[in-house]
Coordinates of C-alpha atoms and ligand atoms in Angstrom, one line a residue:
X1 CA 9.8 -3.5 -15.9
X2 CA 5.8 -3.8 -16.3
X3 CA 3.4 -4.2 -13.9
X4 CA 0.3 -6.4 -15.2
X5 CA -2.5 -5.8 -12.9
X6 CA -6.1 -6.2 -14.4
X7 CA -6.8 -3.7 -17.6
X8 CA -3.2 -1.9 -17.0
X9 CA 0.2 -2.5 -17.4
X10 CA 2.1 0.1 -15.1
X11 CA 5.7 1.1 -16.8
X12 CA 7.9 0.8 -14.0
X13 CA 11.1 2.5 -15.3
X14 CA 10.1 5.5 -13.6
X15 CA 8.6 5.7 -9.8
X16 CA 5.0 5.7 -9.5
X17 CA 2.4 7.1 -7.2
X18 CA -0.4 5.3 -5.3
X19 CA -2.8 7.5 -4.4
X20 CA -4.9 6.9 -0.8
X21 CA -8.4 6.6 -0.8
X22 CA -9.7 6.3 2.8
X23 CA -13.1 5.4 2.9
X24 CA -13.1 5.0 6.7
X25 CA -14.8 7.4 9.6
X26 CA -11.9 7.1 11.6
X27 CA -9.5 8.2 8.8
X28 CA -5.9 8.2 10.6
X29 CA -5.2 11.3 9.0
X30 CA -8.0 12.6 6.9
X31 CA -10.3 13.4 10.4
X32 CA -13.5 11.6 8.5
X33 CA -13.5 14.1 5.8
X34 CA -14.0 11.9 2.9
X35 CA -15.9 9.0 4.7
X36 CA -19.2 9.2 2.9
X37 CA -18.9 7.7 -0.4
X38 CA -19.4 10.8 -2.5
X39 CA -16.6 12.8 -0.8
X40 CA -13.9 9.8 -1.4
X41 CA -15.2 9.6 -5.1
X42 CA -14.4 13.3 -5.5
X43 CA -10.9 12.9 -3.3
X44 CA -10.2 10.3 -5.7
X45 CA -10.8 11.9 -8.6
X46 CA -9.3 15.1 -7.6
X47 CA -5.5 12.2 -7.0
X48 CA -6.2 11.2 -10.4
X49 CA -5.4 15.1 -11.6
X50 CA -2.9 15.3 -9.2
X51 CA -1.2 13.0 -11.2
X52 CA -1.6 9.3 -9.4
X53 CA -0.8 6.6 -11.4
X54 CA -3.2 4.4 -8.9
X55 CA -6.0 4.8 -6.8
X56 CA -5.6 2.5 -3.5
X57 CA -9.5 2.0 -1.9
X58 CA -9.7 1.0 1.5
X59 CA -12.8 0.8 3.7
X60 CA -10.5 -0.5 7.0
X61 CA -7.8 1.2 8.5
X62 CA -4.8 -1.2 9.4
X63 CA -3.1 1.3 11.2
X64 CA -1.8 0.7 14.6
X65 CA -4.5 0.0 17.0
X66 CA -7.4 0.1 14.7
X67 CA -10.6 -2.1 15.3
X68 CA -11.5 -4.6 12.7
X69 CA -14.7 -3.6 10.7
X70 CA -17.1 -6.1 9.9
X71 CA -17.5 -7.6 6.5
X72 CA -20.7 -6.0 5.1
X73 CA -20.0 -2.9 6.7
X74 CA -16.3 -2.8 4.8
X75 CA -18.2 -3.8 1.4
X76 CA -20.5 -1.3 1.7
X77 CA -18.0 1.5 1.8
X78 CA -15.7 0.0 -0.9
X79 CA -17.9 -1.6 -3.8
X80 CA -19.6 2.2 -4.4
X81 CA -16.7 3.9 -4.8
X82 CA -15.1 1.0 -6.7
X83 CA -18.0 1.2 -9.0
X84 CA -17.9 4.7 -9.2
X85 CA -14.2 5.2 -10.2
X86 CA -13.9 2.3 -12.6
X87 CA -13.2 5.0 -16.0
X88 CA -11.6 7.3 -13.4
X89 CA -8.6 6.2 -16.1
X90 CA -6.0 4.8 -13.4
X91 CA -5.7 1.4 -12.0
X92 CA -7.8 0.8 -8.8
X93 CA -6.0 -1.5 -5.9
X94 CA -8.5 -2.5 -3.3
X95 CA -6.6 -2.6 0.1
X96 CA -8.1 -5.0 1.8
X97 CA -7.0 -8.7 3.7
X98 CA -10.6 -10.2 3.4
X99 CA -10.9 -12.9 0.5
X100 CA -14.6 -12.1 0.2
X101 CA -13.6 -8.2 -0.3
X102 CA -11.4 -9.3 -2.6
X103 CA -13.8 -11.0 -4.3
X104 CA -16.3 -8.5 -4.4
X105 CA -14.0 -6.0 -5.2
X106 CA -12.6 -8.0 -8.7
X107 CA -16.5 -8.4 -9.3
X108 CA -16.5 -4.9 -9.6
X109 CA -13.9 -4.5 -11.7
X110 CA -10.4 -3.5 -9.4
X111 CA -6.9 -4.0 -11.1
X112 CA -5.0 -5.2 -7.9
X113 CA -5.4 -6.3 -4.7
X114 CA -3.2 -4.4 -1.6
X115 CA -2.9 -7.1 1.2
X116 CA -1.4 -6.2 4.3
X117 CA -1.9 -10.3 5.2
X118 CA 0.0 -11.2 2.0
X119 CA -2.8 -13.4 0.7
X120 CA -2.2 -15.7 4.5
X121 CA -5.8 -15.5 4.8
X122 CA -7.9 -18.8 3.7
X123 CA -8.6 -18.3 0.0
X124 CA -7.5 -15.1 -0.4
X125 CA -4.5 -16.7 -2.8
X126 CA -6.8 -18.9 -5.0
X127 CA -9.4 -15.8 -5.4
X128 CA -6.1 -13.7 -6.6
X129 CA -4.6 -16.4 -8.5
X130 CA -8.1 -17.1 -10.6
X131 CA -8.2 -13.1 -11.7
X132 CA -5.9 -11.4 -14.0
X133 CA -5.5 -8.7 -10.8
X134 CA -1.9 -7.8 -9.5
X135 CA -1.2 -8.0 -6.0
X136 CA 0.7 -6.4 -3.2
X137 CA 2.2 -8.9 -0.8
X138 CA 3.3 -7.4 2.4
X139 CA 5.4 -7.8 6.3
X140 CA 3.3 -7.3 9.1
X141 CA 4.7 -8.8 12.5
X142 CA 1.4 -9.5 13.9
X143 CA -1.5 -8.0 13.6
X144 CA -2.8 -3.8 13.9
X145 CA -4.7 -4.5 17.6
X146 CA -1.6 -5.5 18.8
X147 CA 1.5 -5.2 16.7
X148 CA 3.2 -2.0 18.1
X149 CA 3.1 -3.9 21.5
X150 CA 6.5 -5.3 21.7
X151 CA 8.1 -5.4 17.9
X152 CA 10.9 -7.9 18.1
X153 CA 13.6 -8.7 15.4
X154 CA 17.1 -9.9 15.7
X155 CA 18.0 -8.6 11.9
X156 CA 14.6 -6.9 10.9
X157 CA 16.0 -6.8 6.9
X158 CA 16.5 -10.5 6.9
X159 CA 13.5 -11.3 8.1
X160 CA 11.2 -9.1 6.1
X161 CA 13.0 -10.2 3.3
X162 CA 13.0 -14.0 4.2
X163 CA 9.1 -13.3 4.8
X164 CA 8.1 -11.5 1.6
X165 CA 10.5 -14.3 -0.5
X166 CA 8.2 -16.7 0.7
X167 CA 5.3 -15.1 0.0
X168 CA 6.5 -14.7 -3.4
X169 CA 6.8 -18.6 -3.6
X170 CA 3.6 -19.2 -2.2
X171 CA 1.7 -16.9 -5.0
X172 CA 4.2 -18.4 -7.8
X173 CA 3.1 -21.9 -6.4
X174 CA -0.3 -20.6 -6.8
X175 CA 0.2 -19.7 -10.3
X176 CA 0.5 -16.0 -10.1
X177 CA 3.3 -14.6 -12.2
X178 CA 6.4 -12.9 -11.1
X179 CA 5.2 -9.5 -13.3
X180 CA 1.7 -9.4 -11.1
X181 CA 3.3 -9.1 -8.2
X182 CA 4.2 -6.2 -6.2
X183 CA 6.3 -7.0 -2.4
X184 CA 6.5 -4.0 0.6
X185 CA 9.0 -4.3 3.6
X186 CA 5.5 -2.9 5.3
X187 CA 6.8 0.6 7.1
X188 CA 5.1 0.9 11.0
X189 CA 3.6 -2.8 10.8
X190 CA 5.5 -4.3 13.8
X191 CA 8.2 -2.1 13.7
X192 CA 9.9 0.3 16.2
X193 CA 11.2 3.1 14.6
X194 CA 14.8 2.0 14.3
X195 CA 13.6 -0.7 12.7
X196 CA 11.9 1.4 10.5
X197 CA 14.9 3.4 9.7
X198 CA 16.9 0.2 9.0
X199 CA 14.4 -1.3 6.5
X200 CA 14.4 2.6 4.8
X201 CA 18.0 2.7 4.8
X202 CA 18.4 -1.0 3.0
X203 CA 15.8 -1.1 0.9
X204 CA 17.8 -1.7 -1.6
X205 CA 18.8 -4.9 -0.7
X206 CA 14.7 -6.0 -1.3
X207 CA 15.5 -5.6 -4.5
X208 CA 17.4 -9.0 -5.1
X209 CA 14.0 -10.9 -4.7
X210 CA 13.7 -9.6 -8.5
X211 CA 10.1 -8.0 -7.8
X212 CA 8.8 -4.1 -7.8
X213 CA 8.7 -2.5 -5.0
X214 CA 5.7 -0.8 -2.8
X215 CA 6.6 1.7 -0.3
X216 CA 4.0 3.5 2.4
X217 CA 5.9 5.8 4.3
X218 CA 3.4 8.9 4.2
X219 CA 2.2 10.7 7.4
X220 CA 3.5 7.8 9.5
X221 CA 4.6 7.9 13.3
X222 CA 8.1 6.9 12.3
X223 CA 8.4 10.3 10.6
X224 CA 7.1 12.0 13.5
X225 CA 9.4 10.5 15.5
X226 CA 12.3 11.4 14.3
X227 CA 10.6 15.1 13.0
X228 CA 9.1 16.0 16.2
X229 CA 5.7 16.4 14.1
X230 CA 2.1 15.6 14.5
X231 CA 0.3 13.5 11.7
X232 CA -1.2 16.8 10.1
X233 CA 2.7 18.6 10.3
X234 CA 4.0 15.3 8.5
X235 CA 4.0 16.4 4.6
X236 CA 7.4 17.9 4.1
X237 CA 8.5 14.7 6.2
X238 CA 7.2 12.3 3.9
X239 CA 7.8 14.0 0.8
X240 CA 11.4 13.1 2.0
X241 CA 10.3 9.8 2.7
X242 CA 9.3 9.0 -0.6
X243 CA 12.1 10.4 -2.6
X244 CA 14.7 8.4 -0.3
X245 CA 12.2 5.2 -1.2
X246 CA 12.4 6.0 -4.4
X247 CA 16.6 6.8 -4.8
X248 CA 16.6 3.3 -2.6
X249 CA 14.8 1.4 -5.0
X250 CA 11.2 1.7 -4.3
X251 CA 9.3 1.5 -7.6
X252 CA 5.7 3.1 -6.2
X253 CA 5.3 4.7 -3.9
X254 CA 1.7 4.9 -1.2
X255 CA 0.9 8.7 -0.3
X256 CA -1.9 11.3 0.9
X257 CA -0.2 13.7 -0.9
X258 CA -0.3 13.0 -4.3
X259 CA 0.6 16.4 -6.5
X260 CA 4.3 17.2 -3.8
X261 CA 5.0 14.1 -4.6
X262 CA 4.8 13.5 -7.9
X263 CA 6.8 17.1 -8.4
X264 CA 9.3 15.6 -6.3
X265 CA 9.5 12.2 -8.2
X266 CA 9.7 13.7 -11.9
X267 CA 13.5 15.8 -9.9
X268 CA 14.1 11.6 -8.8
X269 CA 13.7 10.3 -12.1
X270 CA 14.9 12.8 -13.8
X271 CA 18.3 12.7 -12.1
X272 CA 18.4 8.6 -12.1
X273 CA 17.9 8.5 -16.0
X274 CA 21.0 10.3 -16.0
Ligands
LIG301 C1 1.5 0.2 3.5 C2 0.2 0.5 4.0 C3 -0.9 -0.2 3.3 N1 0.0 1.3 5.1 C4 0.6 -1.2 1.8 N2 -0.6 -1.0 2.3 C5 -1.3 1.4 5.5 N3 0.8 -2.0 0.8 C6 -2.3 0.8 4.9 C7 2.0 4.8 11.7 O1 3.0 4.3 12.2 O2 2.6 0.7 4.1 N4 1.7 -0.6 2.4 N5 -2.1 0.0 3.8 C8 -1.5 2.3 6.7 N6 -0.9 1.7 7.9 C9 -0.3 2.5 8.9 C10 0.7 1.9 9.6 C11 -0.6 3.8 9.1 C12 1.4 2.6 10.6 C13 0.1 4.6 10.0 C14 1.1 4.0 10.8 O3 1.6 5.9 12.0

């Protein structure tokens, strides 16, 4: 299975790595340490010898209870670091649910597009759907001010899935290919943790829409919920978290912690090829 996003085509019969790239003062996990342009560049690079297969920039935390940033001040974060990375060797994903990010981001030369809104927003699928970027489609029940609030599903697997096949429609409709697309059952988006657990434990069954699958699982509140661990404890946690994503089907995988996990994916492919 290929990936085609932009200059790359990702070999998916092995697990991959996404490497984070916050570019945000209010870092959920990274306490601002890498918000000035220069320091991400670096944290990036330093992914990339760690082993990431791509480099996922975002300039707005979607995290619960995050405040929106405003548009210039989001492209002022990203579009450097884009710029600066773009023979860093790795595909770059811009994580973003603005179309004019988007834009300005496949101006720049990114190789996919990471959309917590699925493309939903106005234009946002016609600017994809012109490129030759990938794009990751995924679930959010509602939106980060307010989505932890009151999570409500009467079969969460169902509806994630009946939610990212029609997304997967929409971009076909749109003429994006099957083999740019990426879909991700969207881990702590509107989701208790049971919930959680339950889309963990059947991912598998995400698998029948026929697409690759994105997983984010690393340093999130589910983990420390069922760990009893604060977000800087979390990294054994969701070195476990990515190697169940991975056994379950996952096909990349969204993490901090690049070089654990990679070690820990080489023992999952390893095994599976086997
Ligand atoms: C994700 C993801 C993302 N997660 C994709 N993009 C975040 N494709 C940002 C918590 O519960 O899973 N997939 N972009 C970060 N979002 C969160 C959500 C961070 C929940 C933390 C939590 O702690």
């Amino acid at each position: 299975m290929n990936f085609l996003c932009g200059r790359f085509q990702l070999d998916l019969s092995a697990p991959r790595v996404m490497g984070i790239v916050n570019v945000t003062p209010d870092s959920f996990s990274d306490g601002g340490k890498f918000n000035r342009s220069d320091k991400a560049i670096a944290h990036a690079m330093q992914l990339v010898e760690e082993g990431a297969d791509i480099l996922d920039i975002g300039g707005e935390s979607t995290r619960p209870g995050a405040t929106p940033v405003p548009l210039e001040e989001e492209l002022k974060r990203v579009l450097p670091v884009i710029k600066a990375l773009a023979q860093a060797g790795v595909p770059l994903s811009i994580d973003t649910y603005k179309p004019e990010v988007m834009r300005a981001a496949i101006d720049s030369g990114v190789d996919m597009v990471n959309d917590v809104r699925a493309l939903q927003a106005p234009n946002a699928m016609e600017i994809v759907a012109k490129s030759h970027v990938g794009v990751c489609l995924m679930h959010m029940q509602g939106l980060p001010q307010n989505m932890q609030v009151d999570p409500q599903y009467a079969d969460v697997v169902l509806e994630v899935m009946e939610f990212l096949a029609a997304r997967l429609q929409a971009a076909e409709a749109a003429g994006i290919s099957r083999n740019r697309l990426l879909l991700d059952p969207g881990f702590g988006f509107g989701k208790r943790t049971a919930h959680n657990l339950t889309l963990l434990n059947h991912l598998s069954s995400l698998q029948s829409l026929g697409i690759p699958l994105l997983v984010g699982l690393s340093r999130k509140s589910v983990l420390g919920q069922v760990a009893g661990l604060d977000v800087d404890e979390r990294l054994h946690a969701s070195i476990a978290a990515s190697v169940l994503s991975a056994i379950k089907g996952a096909n990349i995988v969204r993490v901090h912690d690049v070089k654990p996990t990679v070690d820990a994916l080489k023992v999952v492919a390893a095994v599976m090829h086997h």
